[in-house]
C-alpha cells in the first residue's frame, strides 16, 4: 500500500482518518504541532505503520522533506472549531490557515516534481456553502453563489482555489473533500482558556454535541440553545467521514474532483437536543430557551451526496441515533473527568 502524510493528524477528524488509513494497510506519517489539544493518546500510537512528527504545518521545509518519499498528502491542518471559535479567532484562523496552505502547496509542488507524490487531498468544509439559498448544495455551487460571510468559510473556499491553482500552473493533482458536521469521540477541551457562557454553564469553544451534553450533565434545565433550534444540519459520524476521506485519497475517480462527505439525514438542532436529552434524562420533560444566535449561524446546511456515492461508492451510513449511542457516553465521562 501507499505512504500517506497527514497534517493535523492529532486533531478531532485527524484521529479518525489516521486510524482508517492504518486499517486499510497504508503507512502513515502524522504531523501536528499539538497547539490545540496538546498530546493526545491514540490507540494506534504504537502501530509500526505510524510515525508521528511534532511540527508546524506552516514549515514548508519540514513538509518538503517528509513528502519526498510519500505517495499521498492529506492537507488537514487548520485552526478549526465550532461557531464560538469562529468568532473568537476570526483573524487568527484566516491568517494561520492561509500560511498553512502556502506551505502545504509549496512543499507538495516540489515533492510532486522531485519525489513520488501523486496527489494532495484537501480538507475543505461545508462552510463554503454558507451564503447559499440553493438546497441541497451541489458540488460546483460554491462558485455560483455569493462567497461565505465568515472568515472561516471564506478561507475554506480559498483552500479550494489553492488546490485548483496548483493544478492549473504546476499540474499538482488534487481532491477536495467537504466534511459536514462531524460527530465523534476524542474532542477534548482545547488549550485555549477562552470560554463562553450558555445560561448557567461555561463552555469551551466546542461543537454542538459536546456543548449540549455538557449542559445537560451539569444540570441545566431549561436547556439553552443558540437561536430557535430550527437550524438544519447533517450530523455525520467521524468514522464515516474517515472512510470517505480515505476513499477520496485512494480512488482514481477522485482525481481533480470535489466531493461533499455527509449523511443524507437532515436534523434540526432542536431535534438533536431532544435526542440527547432523552439519552441523558430519560422520562424527564424536555424544556429549552432560545439565546441570541451568532451572526454567522447558518440556518440550513444541506448537502447533495450523490456525487460521492456515484463516483466513489461512498455513503455515510451511521444514523444519528447510532452515533449518539457511541458518542454521548464518551462525552459524559469526559465531562466528569474534566476533559471538556
XYZ file of C-alpha atoms in Angstrom:
340
model
C 0.000 0.000 0.000
C 0.993 3.637 -0.194
C 2.614 6.046 2.233
C 0.436 8.960 3.317
C 1.430 12.186 5.065
C -1.344 13.885 7.017
C -1.105 17.270 8.681
C -3.453 17.929 11.580
C -3.092 14.265 12.480
C -3.764 14.796 16.199
C -6.965 16.721 15.594
C -10.559 15.614 16.036
C -11.126 14.350 12.482
C -7.441 13.547 12.034
C -7.563 10.822 14.662
C -10.327 9.040 12.799
C -8.554 9.401 9.457
C -5.187 8.060 10.647
C -6.931 5.061 12.201
C -8.820 4.334 8.966
C -5.707 4.650 6.796
C -3.786 2.250 9.031
C -6.730 -0.157 8.985
C -6.532 -0.156 5.195
C -2.848 -1.028 5.300
C -1.291 2.328 4.475
C 1.873 3.615 6.089
C 1.054 6.956 7.725
C 3.189 9.919 8.769
C 1.236 12.273 11.017
C 2.299 15.888 11.541
C 0.833 18.116 14.248
C 2.147 20.928 16.423
C -0.171 19.890 19.307
C -1.216 23.520 19.722
C -4.931 22.877 20.122
C -5.270 19.860 22.417
C -1.730 19.075 23.488
C -0.513 15.487 23.268
C -3.371 13.053 22.712
C -3.031 9.319 23.356
C -4.285 7.251 20.419
C -4.855 3.521 20.101
C -2.518 3.390 17.101
C 0.438 5.229 18.692
C 2.480 2.010 18.794
C 1.399 0.802 15.362
C 4.597 0.098 13.375
C 2.965 1.653 10.323
C 2.553 5.018 12.042
C 5.166 7.729 12.522
C 4.297 10.900 14.416
C 6.259 14.087 13.790
C 5.689 17.032 16.100
C 5.978 20.034 13.853
C 4.305 23.096 12.406
C 2.307 22.715 9.190
C 3.466 26.230 8.268
C 7.025 24.880 7.989
C 7.401 24.274 4.262
C 10.903 22.821 4.645
C 9.666 20.192 7.098
C 6.754 19.242 4.863
C 9.008 19.107 1.807
C 11.411 16.673 3.461
C 8.612 14.423 4.661
C 6.714 14.475 1.367
C 9.611 13.462 -0.858
C 9.035 9.771 -0.109
C 5.241 9.886 0.299
C 2.648 8.893 -2.286
C -0.208 10.948 -0.902
C -0.667 14.088 1.187
C -3.799 14.899 3.198
C -3.719 18.632 3.925
C -5.786 18.565 7.096
C -4.086 21.042 9.424
C -6.107 24.147 10.249
C -7.369 26.292 13.070
C -10.904 24.963 13.395
C -13.715 24.765 15.924
C -17.387 25.464 16.456
C -19.183 28.733 15.783
C -17.928 30.310 19.030
C -14.386 29.536 17.883
C -15.006 31.225 14.505
C -15.890 34.447 16.283
C -13.175 34.330 18.955
C -10.370 33.788 16.421
C -11.763 35.358 13.235
C -8.450 36.935 12.191
C -6.032 34.347 13.573
C -7.690 31.421 11.851
C -7.659 33.160 8.470
C -4.034 34.263 8.781
C -2.807 30.943 10.176
C -4.741 28.781 7.738
C -3.526 30.778 4.746
C 0.079 30.326 5.881
C -0.564 26.596 6.283
C -1.937 26.415 2.753
C 1.015 28.295 1.282
C 3.496 25.962 2.973
C 1.472 22.862 2.080
C 1.204 23.733 -1.601
C 4.807 24.914 -1.916
C 6.055 21.652 -0.402
C 3.678 19.483 -2.401
C 4.523 21.120 -5.726
C 8.208 20.364 -5.196
C 7.562 16.832 -3.899
C 5.375 16.079 -6.918
C 8.095 17.349 -9.241
C 11.117 15.848 -7.462
C 9.709 12.918 -5.489
C 6.910 10.389 -5.781
C 3.937 12.415 -4.524
C 0.881 11.553 -6.612
C -1.829 13.844 -5.262
C -2.928 16.190 -2.483
C -6.267 15.640 -0.753
C -7.503 18.911 0.742
C -9.978 19.007 3.614
C -12.347 21.873 2.929
C -15.649 22.475 4.748
C -19.401 22.642 4.334
C -18.994 26.313 5.263
C -18.067 27.111 1.658
C -21.850 26.968 1.118
C -22.512 29.408 3.959
C -24.225 32.014 1.756
C -26.288 29.655 -0.359
C -30.012 29.761 -0.917
C -29.899 26.595 -3.052
C -30.542 23.250 -1.361
C -29.310 20.643 -1.434
C -25.879 22.165 -2.023
C -24.316 20.597 -5.097
C -20.622 20.403 -5.840
C -19.946 23.443 -8.011
C -22.412 25.671 -6.170
C -19.518 27.165 -4.200
C -18.516 29.094 -7.349
C -22.054 30.075 -8.322
C -23.274 31.517 -5.015
C -22.092 34.573 -3.039
C -18.880 33.934 -1.065
C -19.062 32.961 2.621
C -19.559 35.767 5.138
C -17.413 34.327 7.940
C -13.628 34.439 7.733
C -13.562 30.674 8.356
C -15.897 29.875 5.474
C -14.110 32.323 3.194
C -10.725 30.794 3.984
C -12.023 27.270 3.349
C -13.226 28.431 -0.045
C -9.720 29.810 -0.570
C -8.351 26.311 0.162
C -10.202 25.112 -2.912
C -8.730 27.912 -5.009
C -5.239 26.973 -3.790
C -5.866 23.388 -4.911
C -7.056 24.366 -8.370
C -4.361 26.998 -8.854
C -1.624 24.457 -8.043
C -3.113 22.181 -10.690
C -3.526 24.954 -13.264
C 0.084 26.103 -13.023
C 2.019 23.075 -11.786
C -0.276 20.136 -12.639
C -0.378 19.042 -8.999
C -3.349 16.645 -8.843
C -5.916 17.237 -6.130
C -9.055 16.002 -4.452
C -11.244 18.407 -2.454
C -13.396 16.946 0.323
C -16.049 18.822 2.312
C -16.989 17.106 5.599
C -20.360 18.049 7.090
C -20.833 18.422 10.865
C -18.578 15.723 12.285
C -19.808 13.947 15.419
C -17.441 11.643 17.274
C -15.325 10.844 20.292
C -11.949 12.322 21.128
C -12.723 16.040 21.069
C -11.478 17.372 24.410
C -11.152 20.897 25.771
C -8.754 22.983 23.715
C -5.721 24.517 25.411
C -7.211 27.972 24.841
C -8.575 29.361 28.112
C -11.421 31.218 26.388
C -14.902 30.127 27.432
C -18.398 31.297 26.548
C -21.476 31.405 28.762
C -24.603 29.460 27.893
C -27.102 30.065 30.654
C -25.501 28.908 33.893
C -22.782 26.809 32.196
C -19.368 27.936 30.940
C -18.455 26.164 27.714
C -15.200 25.626 25.878
C -15.095 26.641 22.212
C -16.507 23.330 21.065
C -19.092 21.841 18.717
C -22.811 21.473 19.311
C -22.973 17.849 20.521
C -20.368 18.145 23.322
C -21.845 21.527 24.253
C -25.364 20.116 24.657
C -24.164 17.038 26.542
C -22.115 19.177 28.914
C -25.046 21.459 29.722
C -27.390 18.557 30.398
C -24.832 16.671 32.509
C -24.268 19.830 34.570
C -27.979 20.078 35.299
C -29.078 22.891 33.026
C -32.885 22.978 32.851
C -34.287 24.512 30.730
C -31.626 23.843 28.137
C -30.154 26.923 26.443
C -29.921 26.749 22.643
C -28.476 29.306 20.239
C -31.376 30.543 18.148
C -34.776 28.897 17.924
C -33.423 25.414 17.207
C -34.747 25.230 13.660
C -31.253 25.311 12.130
C -30.856 22.258 9.873
C -27.672 20.203 9.896
C -26.418 16.851 8.611
C -24.592 15.294 11.561
C -22.073 12.804 10.213
C -20.154 10.205 12.213
C -16.383 10.655 12.352
C -15.804 7.041 11.359
C -17.904 7.517 8.233
C -16.069 10.716 7.343
C -12.743 8.919 7.744
C -13.912 6.230 5.325
C -14.912 8.922 2.852
C -11.592 10.728 3.194
C -9.555 7.533 2.797
C -11.637 6.581 -0.226
C -11.061 10.039 -1.681
C -7.321 9.529 -1.286
C -7.336 6.106 -2.942
C -9.975 6.197 -5.657
C -8.823 7.070 -9.189
C -12.186 8.744 -9.904
C -11.415 11.312 -7.184
C -8.540 12.858 -9.127
C -9.167 16.579 -9.707
C -12.692 16.319 -8.305
C -14.537 17.711 -5.283
C -16.999 15.893 -3.036
C -19.422 16.568 -0.225
C -18.990 13.965 2.534
C -22.138 13.706 4.601
C -25.045 11.663 5.779
C -28.237 12.187 3.796
C -30.207 12.684 7.042
C -31.410 16.194 7.949
C -31.805 17.076 11.633
C -32.686 20.342 13.350
C -30.689 21.491 16.356
C -33.856 21.150 18.426
C -34.331 17.536 17.327
C -30.692 16.843 18.189
C -31.118 18.381 21.643
C -34.261 16.340 22.303
C -32.485 13.109 21.346
C -29.522 13.840 23.632
C -31.878 14.835 26.459
C -33.736 11.526 26.093
C -30.448 9.621 26.412
C -29.218 11.509 29.482
C -32.526 12.256 31.241
C -34.979 9.590 30.128
C -38.520 10.216 31.303
C -37.882 13.834 32.281
C -39.728 16.571 30.365
C -37.613 18.464 27.846
C -37.588 22.254 28.174
C -35.470 24.805 26.366
C -34.961 28.528 25.927
C -33.576 30.352 22.897
C -30.485 32.534 23.236
C -29.470 35.154 20.678
C -27.668 33.342 17.845
C -24.331 34.317 16.349
C -24.318 36.393 13.191
C -22.932 33.558 11.068
C -25.120 30.755 12.422
C -26.218 29.289 9.096
C -29.886 28.303 9.084
C -29.640 25.444 6.597
C -26.636 23.324 5.736
C -27.978 20.576 3.481
C -25.664 18.767 1.035
C -26.218 16.760 -2.088
C -24.477 13.424 -1.520
C -24.959 11.730 -4.883
C -21.574 12.537 -6.408
C -19.578 10.740 -3.698
C -21.985 7.804 -3.915
C -21.900 7.550 -7.698
C -18.186 8.152 -8.339
C -16.581 6.790 -5.163
C -19.168 4.325 -3.891
C -19.177 6.184 -0.574
C -22.196 6.595 1.667
C -22.239 7.736 5.304
C -24.488 5.071 6.793
C -24.327 5.655 10.564
C -27.639 7.083 11.776
C -27.836 9.904 14.296
C -29.226 7.547 16.942
C -26.352 5.124 16.361
C -23.661 7.781 16.597
C -25.196 9.333 19.717
C -25.204 5.893 21.357
C -21.427 5.834 20.820
C -20.586 9.463 21.457
C -22.836 10.638 24.319
C -21.466 8.189 26.945
C -17.908 9.136 25.972
C -18.625 12.867 26.273
C -20.450 12.377 29.582
C -17.401 10.611 31.013
C -15.088 13.284 29.594
C -17.167 15.966 31.342
C -16.912 14.075 34.644
C -13.151 13.683 34.130
C -12.722 17.404 33.445
C -11.540 16.869 29.867
C -14.305 19.031 28.395
